[in-house]
Amino acid sequence: MKSIDMGSIGKNLSLLVLIAVLPALAIILYTGVEQRLHAIGNTREQVLLVTHTMAEIQTDIDRSAQQILSTLAMLPQVNSLDIKSCNTIFKAVLGQNPNLQNITLTNTQGEVLASGLSFNYSNLKDRKHFQQALERKKFSMGEYILSRVGKKTPAIAFAYPVLDNGGNPTAILTTSISLARFSSFYDDLELDEDTFISITDHRGVRLLYYPPREETNPVGKSIQAAAWKACSRALTPGIFMEKGSDGVRRIFAYRPVQLSSEATPEFYMWTGIPEAKVLGPANAILARNLLLMLVAAASALLVSWIMGKKALITPIKELVAMAGKFAKGDLEIPEKPAFKSGELGTLTQALHDMAASLAINRKSLEQNETRLRLLMDSLDAVVYVKDMDTHDVLFINQYGKKQIGDITGTTCWQTMQKDQNGPCSFCTDKYLLDDQGDPQGIYTWEFQNTITGRWYYIRDRAIKWIDGRLVRLEIATDITEKKETDAKIAEERERLAVTLRSIGDGVITTDTQSRICLMNTVAETLTGWSTTQAAGRSLTEIFNIVDMTTDQACKNPVEKVLASGETINMASPMTLISKNGDRKHIADSASPILDMQGNVTGVVLVFRDVTEQLCTEQELRKITKLESIGVLAGGIAHDYNNILSAIIGNIQLTLMDSNLTDRTQRFIKQALDASLRAKNLTIQLLTFSKGGRPVKKTASLVRLIRDFVDSTCRASNIACHCSFPDDLWPVEIDRSQMGQVVQKLIQNACNAMPNGGTIEVSCQNVRSSPTKHPDIAPASNRVEMSIKDTGVGIAENLLDKIFDPYFSTNQPGRGLGLAICHSIVTQHNGQISVKSTPGKGSTFTVHLPASTQRSESTTQRKKSVQEARKLRILIMDDEEMLRDLTRAMLTDLGHDTFLAKDGVEAIEVYKKAMDNNTPIDLTIMDLTIPGGMGGKEAVQKLLKINPKAKVIVSSGYSNDPVMADFKAHGFCATLSKPSRLADFTDLINRFTDQDLTI
């Protein structure tokens, strides 16, 4: 029997021969069972081989990605976050590695800093590979993602941390490899359409399912629980039979993929072949044999034995041998497959194709290695790799060979240093590994080579070599010339340091090439550059000045001094743009530095910040301009409001006539609406005059802002985000006027974003904030309100004009909005300012004095409802038309009215009513009576007669601050002109409730 022992299939064939002597039925049934087992066995071999091959491909991908990212992480351009250089390098690497979808460099918040390809999405913080690389500080693989570059296709993502000297991540390198290549692998196998290949991540989520079946096996969703339970956390390949998500029973094979032998699987490779497809041929053979059992039993046994040996055992052994060669890395295969037909032939051909593909990939990796070596050789720095155990040099780039020769294969301490009897005492290997012996952060140091005498700035890091051993990668940049230059200027810098620090103006000294030598503290603050950062750089790079009006770059003052040899002074203030983009207005002068022979050796530049001075001057001009308009507005407001009062009142009385036709009522209502709009215009004009002084109450800005933000931004394509601290201080404001400020600033922001955008509204408490304008009273504490948009912005030459009346940059605007805002804020003892960058948006900031009182409760007391009662009301006004109109309104409301043209007559009427025991319930007084006693004087006399008298002050305009502080003058409420019927109704109702405060 040993002569026919050919493994499991051979034993089964031998068993068939023994069974051939059994009754015909038993032979046929056994033959059918044998065929089923044979088909399942073949299928197991196939699916295991396919999953094994897919796992090998994936492992090569992981190693390739790790090698590329770890190499990029060592580049100085990446470590210094040189975005422009990183973009160039990444694009070059992508061009050489078509399998990579993209390479990005992100900060630790996930924001993309550099990218090989352009794409809109700019934050990768939510990705698993990013989070793990940041947390573990080592190479990490992601879970299921849809690529955000180009077409949204499934991809495998990788991340590698860029570490600082302390081993802490400063940035994250990421890349992703499309899973689409496995689709091509499936097509090459030419499998049945119900056979699939799949990849799942460590949670059982499908990354790839091919051919795609989104209805039953969608990518991005978890596989069924039974299948996941069978392979979850398995470290070795497996196979089982189960019903799939689409209801088809299949033979499943899986193979886990790990980043390292100790790690848990990151991915699982799957292959599934329908059981019906496998058993279908066997069932057909069984049916056929039942029909032919009498005539072909003997022939079938002989043929099955011969064909089984030739068609099954030999090809399978060849496939197993071929797979073993692949596992050992031997990709040499026969030119033609040994088996040409059937599924085994298809699988054999697929393995041949797979070997060819692996060979191509291997060649690609070798080419990548060549490209990376070329990249290393192009660096102007010594780059070498040495074994951390044997100290043998494994690699040195071309620059290093020019400096110290080709020392590959030698011991580093023997060829790179002199007079060493063993490993160097200053060797940095001990700093590159943690307590567990794993690689940690980059170690940087400066060292003078003992052979060449050259100084180098060195960056060392431990990495795993391609064979798994630990090596040290060192990048050494020659800084000898820099050391010599530093030594020469150190003495001069020390002599000037004390003098420069004591000067209150900014001081910068340069050489004759306009390179910066020294800067004092003030200059560092104004430019945003430290002396260390600026030393050796061109003056135009650090001292960036532009014309205040045109924003055009100014000529280098050093060049002017060198050309003339004399001291120059700036004719007018210029704008200095600091490193972080801040703008300061400065005045400066520049003088030549002469040596003992009178030769010019450099230039000293002295400048000071005049921003505050210019802002104060502009603010004074602005306030003066607004005050002039206020005089005009105040002169018009009083007479205009009296006229409007008569118009609005008569219109409202007319509307009460029940005999009016619908058409007439419609026309009259239109006239009323127009009159009310005229009233709003009057209110805007009043803000320019002292007559529009605010009626202040303690309130919180939060609710006021939210009310106007909701109403202004509703039903628009603009998003508004609000941010307020819980402990925001209350302020003393006129809610109506300050509401205009908020509304107009929000509308202004919306107009600046016609295509949509974002508005950010925030408030914060500011302690001891000094005011910039001498006329604005200082406050120990202030509340700051900021409204920022992402609109078109405002040109710098227009910023000092935007608060001017009738100046507007918006087409639909009339130019009063910001002027009104400025007037209202100023009358609240506050200040308003704006910062804007064209194309990026504007930020308006309002400062208001903080109140020491608590704000009013947001829930007002519910007034009691009482039945209206008939009142006796005294009306004092110098305009007969207004007196008659008011009487008509109040009479229609059911009240008795008494008239007086001035204060003297009003007092007489009031006394007479008291003497007749019919006292006046309510008095409405005009504040100003030309040539007679007005309300301010009359109310005092009236209160002497009756201290409990209820007196309301009414006015369209007044230079007297009575309207803003009416209670201090004896009044219990105010009534602004023009007044509507509803105003009288509301006032009477509140009087009935014994609550006349406004």
JSON list of C-alpha atoms in Angstrom, two decimals, residues 539-636:
[
{"chain": "A", "resi": 539, "resn": "LEU", "atom": "CA", "xyz": [16.54, 93.71, 6.27]},
{"chain": "A", "resi": 540, "resn": "THR", "atom": "CA", "xyz": [13.61, 93.69, 3.81]},
{"chain": "A", "resi": 541, "resn": "GLU", "atom": "CA", "xyz": [12.60, 90.27, 5.11]},
{"chain": "A", "resi": 542, "resn": "ILE", "atom": "CA", "xyz": [12.50, 91.43, 8.74]},
{"chain": "A", "resi": 543, "resn": "PHE", "atom": "CA", "xyz": [11.74, 95.17, 8.42]},
{"chain": "A", "resi": 544, "resn": "ASN", "atom": "CA", "xyz": [8.75, 94.92, 6.03]},
{"chain": "A", "resi": 545, "resn": "ILE", "atom": "CA", "xyz": [7.47, 98.48, 5.52]},
{"chain": "A", "resi": 546, "resn": "VAL", "atom": "CA", "xyz": [4.77, 99.65, 3.10]},
{"chain": "A", "resi": 547, "resn": "ASP", "atom": "CA", "xyz": [3.21, 103.00, 2.26]},
{"chain": "A", "resi": 548, "resn": "MET", "atom": "CA", "xyz": [0.24, 103.77, 4.55]},
{"chain": "A", "resi": 549, "resn": "THR", "atom": "CA", "xyz": [-1.91, 104.99, 1.67]},
{"chain": "A", "resi": 550, "resn": "THR", "atom": "CA", "xyz": [-1.02, 102.77, -1.29]},
{"chain": "A", "resi": 551, "resn": "ASP", "atom": "CA", "xyz": [0.20, 99.69, 0.62]},
{"chain": "A", "resi": 552, "resn": "GLN", "atom": "CA", "xyz": [3.10, 99.54, -1.82]},
{"chain": "A", "resi": 553, "resn": "ALA", "atom": "CA", "xyz": [6.48, 98.34, -0.56]},
{"chain": "A", "resi": 554, "resn": "CYS", "atom": "CA", "xyz": [8.83, 101.17, 0.46]},
{"chain": "A", "resi": 555, "resn": "LYS", "atom": "CA", "xyz": [12.40, 101.40, -0.70]},
{"chain": "A", "resi": 556, "resn": "ASN", "atom": "CA", "xyz": [14.97, 99.81, 1.60]},
{"chain": "A", "resi": 557, "resn": "PRO", "atom": "CA", "xyz": [16.22, 102.65, 3.89]},
{"chain": "A", "resi": 558, "resn": "VAL", "atom": "CA", "xyz": [19.64, 100.98, 4.11]},
{"chain": "A", "resi": 559, "resn": "GLU", "atom": "CA", "xyz": [20.06, 101.32, 0.36]},
{"chain": "A", "resi": 560, "resn": "LYS", "atom": "CA", "xyz": [19.18, 105.02, 0.61]},
{"chain": "A", "resi": 561, "resn": "VAL", "atom": "CA", "xyz": [21.82, 105.58, 3.31]},
{"chain": "A", "resi": 562, "resn": "LEU", "atom": "CA", "xyz": [24.48, 103.59, 1.44]},
{"chain": "A", "resi": 563, "resn": "ALA", "atom": "CA", "xyz": [23.74, 105.58, -1.72]},
{"chain": "A", "resi": 564, "resn": "SER", "atom": "CA", "xyz": [23.89, 109.00, -0.04]},
{"chain": "A", "resi": 565, "resn": "GLY", "atom": "CA", "xyz": [26.22, 108.30, 2.87]},
{"chain": "A", "resi": 566, "resn": "GLU", "atom": "CA", "xyz": [24.05, 110.58, 5.03]},
{"chain": "A", "resi": 567, "resn": "THR", "atom": "CA", "xyz": [21.33, 110.27, 7.66]},
{"chain": "A", "resi": 568, "resn": "ILE", "atom": "CA", "xyz": [17.81, 110.08, 6.23]},
{"chain": "A", "resi": 569, "resn": "ASN", "atom": "CA", "xyz": [14.46, 110.64, 7.93]},
{"chain": "A", "resi": 570, "resn": "MET", "atom": "CA", "xyz": [11.13, 109.22, 6.82]},
{"chain": "A", "resi": 571, "resn": "ALA", "atom": "CA", "xyz": [9.02, 111.98, 5.25]},
{"chain": "A", "resi": 572, "resn": "SER", "atom": "CA", "xyz": [5.76, 110.54, 6.57]},
{"chain": "A", "resi": 573, "resn": "PRO", "atom": "CA", "xyz": [4.79, 107.58, 8.75]},
{"chain": "A", "resi": 574, "resn": "MET", "atom": "CA", "xyz": [4.94, 104.14, 7.14]},
{"chain": "A", "resi": 575, "resn": "THR", "atom": "CA", "xyz": [3.30, 100.82, 8.02]},
{"chain": "A", "resi": 576, "resn": "LEU", "atom": "CA", "xyz": [5.47, 98.05, 9.49]},
{"chain": "A", "resi": 577, "resn": "ILE", "atom": "CA", "xyz": [4.15, 94.50, 8.93]},
{"chain": "A", "resi": 578, "resn": "SER", "atom": "CA", "xyz": [5.42, 92.14, 11.63]},
{"chain": "A", "resi": 579, "resn": "LYS", "atom": "CA", "xyz": [6.23, 88.46, 11.25]},
{"chain": "A", "resi": 580, "resn": "ASN", "atom": "CA", "xyz": [2.76, 87.41, 12.40]},
{"chain": "A", "resi": 581, "resn": "GLY", "atom": "CA", "xyz": [1.01, 89.94, 10.14]},
{"chain": "A", "resi": 582, "resn": "ASP", "atom": "CA", "xyz": [0.37, 92.70, 12.72]},
{"chain": "A", "resi": 583, "resn": "ARG", "atom": "CA", "xyz": [0.57, 96.21, 11.31]},
{"chain": "A", "resi": 584, "resn": "LYS", "atom": "CA", "xyz": [2.12, 99.16, 13.15]},
{"chain": "A", "resi": 585, "resn": "HIS", "atom": "CA", "xyz": [2.52, 102.73, 11.92]},
{"chain": "A", "resi": 586, "resn": "ILE", "atom": "CA", "xyz": [6.08, 103.90, 12.49]},
{"chain": "A", "resi": 587, "resn": "ALA", "atom": "CA", "xyz": [8.36, 106.89, 12.02]},
{"chain": "A", "resi": 588, "resn": "ASP", "atom": "CA", "xyz": [12.03, 106.12, 11.46]},
{"chain": "A", "resi": 589, "resn": "SER", "atom": "CA", "xyz": [15.47, 107.40, 10.57]},
{"chain": "A", "resi": 590, "resn": "ALA", "atom": "CA", "xyz": [18.60, 105.67, 9.30]},
{"chain": "A", "resi": 591, "resn": "SER", "atom": "CA", "xyz": [22.26, 106.63, 9.66]},
{"chain": "A", "resi": 592, "resn": "PRO", "atom": "CA", "xyz": [25.53, 105.17, 8.33]},
{"chain": "A", "resi": 593, "resn": "ILE", "atom": "CA", "xyz": [27.98, 103.35, 10.63]},
{"chain": "A", "resi": 594, "resn": "LEU", "atom": "CA", "xyz": [31.55, 104.53, 9.93]},
{"chain": "A", "resi": 595, "resn": "ASP", "atom": "CA", "xyz": [34.84, 102.89, 10.83]},
{"chain": "A", "resi": 596, "resn": "MET", "atom": "CA", "xyz": [37.92, 104.78, 11.92]},
{"chain": "A", "resi": 597, "resn": "GLN", "atom": "CA", "xyz": [38.84, 105.52, 8.32]},
{"chain": "A", "resi": 598, "resn": "GLY", "atom": "CA", "xyz": [35.40, 106.96, 7.60]},
{"chain": "A", "resi": 599, "resn": "ASN", "atom": "CA", "xyz": [34.29, 104.03, 5.50]},
{"chain": "A", "resi": 600, "resn": "VAL", "atom": "CA", "xyz": [30.66, 102.91, 5.76]},
{"chain": "A", "resi": 601, "resn": "THR", "atom": "CA", "xyz": [30.55, 99.48, 7.43]},
{"chain": "A", "resi": 602, "resn": "GLY", "atom": "CA", "xyz": [26.81, 99.27, 8.01]},
{"chain": "A", "resi": 603, "resn": "VAL", "atom": "CA", "xyz": [23.64, 101.16, 8.83]},
{"chain": "A", "resi": 604, "resn": "VAL", "atom": "CA", "xyz": [21.75, 101.75, 12.06]},
{"chain": "A", "resi": 605, "resn": "LEU", "atom": "CA", "xyz": [17.97, 102.08, 11.76]},
{"chain": "A", "resi": 606, "resn": "VAL", "atom": "CA", "xyz": [15.95, 103.75, 14.57]},
{"chain": "A", "resi": 607, "resn": "PHE", "atom": "CA", "xyz": [12.14, 103.67, 14.53]},
{"chain": "A", "resi": 608, "resn": "ARG", "atom": "CA", "xyz": [9.22, 104.12, 16.91]},
{"chain": "A", "resi": 609, "resn": "ASP", "atom": "CA", "xyz": [5.56, 103.06, 17.01]},
{"chain": "A", "resi": 610, "resn": "VAL", "atom": "CA", "xyz": [3.21, 105.97, 16.24]},
{"chain": "A", "resi": 611, "resn": "THR", "atom": "CA", "xyz": [0.07, 103.83, 15.80]},
{"chain": "A", "resi": 612, "resn": "GLU", "atom": "CA", "xyz": [-1.62, 105.12, 18.95]},
{"chain": "A", "resi": 613, "resn": "GLN", "atom": "CA", "xyz": [-0.86, 108.70, 18.02]},
{"chain": "A", "resi": 614, "resn": "LEU", "atom": "CA", "xyz": [-2.35, 108.33, 14.54]},
{"chain": "A", "resi": 615, "resn": "CYS", "atom": "CA", "xyz": [-5.40, 106.47, 15.87]},
{"chain": "A", "resi": 616, "resn": "THR", "atom": "CA", "xyz": [-6.07, 109.25, 18.37]},
{"chain": "A", "resi": 617, "resn": "GLU", "atom": "CA", "xyz": [-5.84, 111.89, 15.66]},
{"chain": "A", "resi": 618, "resn": "GLN", "atom": "CA", "xyz": [-8.17, 109.94, 13.36]},
{"chain": "A", "resi": 619, "resn": "GLU", "atom": "CA", "xyz": [-10.67, 109.37, 16.18]},
{"chain": "A", "resi": 620, "resn": "LEU", "atom": "CA", "xyz": [-10.75, 113.10, 17.01]},
{"chain": "A", "resi": 621, "resn": "ARG", "atom": "CA", "xyz": [-11.38, 114.00, 13.36]},
{"chain": "A", "resi": 622, "resn": "LYS", "atom": "CA", "xyz": [-14.14, 111.40, 13.17]},
{"chain": "A", "resi": 623, "resn": "ILE", "atom": "CA", "xyz": [-15.90, 112.62, 16.33]},
{"chain": "A", "resi": 624, "resn": "THR", "atom": "CA", "xyz": [-15.66, 116.24, 15.19]},
{"chain": "A", "resi": 625, "resn": "LYS", "atom": "CA", "xyz": [-17.23, 115.32, 11.85]},
{"chain": "A", "resi": 626, "resn": "LEU", "atom": "CA", "xyz": [-20.09, 113.41, 13.53]},
{"chain": "A", "resi": 627, "resn": "GLU", "atom": "CA", "xyz": [-20.75, 116.24, 16.01]},
{"chain": "A", "resi": 628, "resn": "SER", "atom": "CA", "xyz": [-21.15, 118.65, 13.09]},
{"chain": "A", "resi": 629, "resn": "ILE", "atom": "CA", "xyz": [-23.77, 116.40, 11.54]},
{"chain": "A", "resi": 630, "resn": "GLY", "atom": "CA", "xyz": [-25.40, 116.04, 14.97]},
{"chain": "A", "resi": 631, "resn": "VAL", "atom": "CA", "xyz": [-26.00, 119.79, 15.13]},
{"chain": "A", "resi": 632, "resn": "LEU", "atom": "CA", "xyz": [-27.84, 119.66, 11.80]},
{"chain": "A", "resi": 633, "resn": "ALA", "atom": "CA", "xyz": [-29.81, 116.54, 12.78]},
{"chain": "A", "resi": 634, "resn": "GLY", "atom": "CA", "xyz": [-30.88, 118.05, 16.10]},
{"chain": "A", "resi": 635, "resn": "GLY", "atom": "CA", "xyz": [-32.14, 121.22, 14.45]},
{"chain": "A", "resi": 636, "resn": "ILE", "atom": "CA", "xyz": [-34.38, 119.27, 12.11]}
]
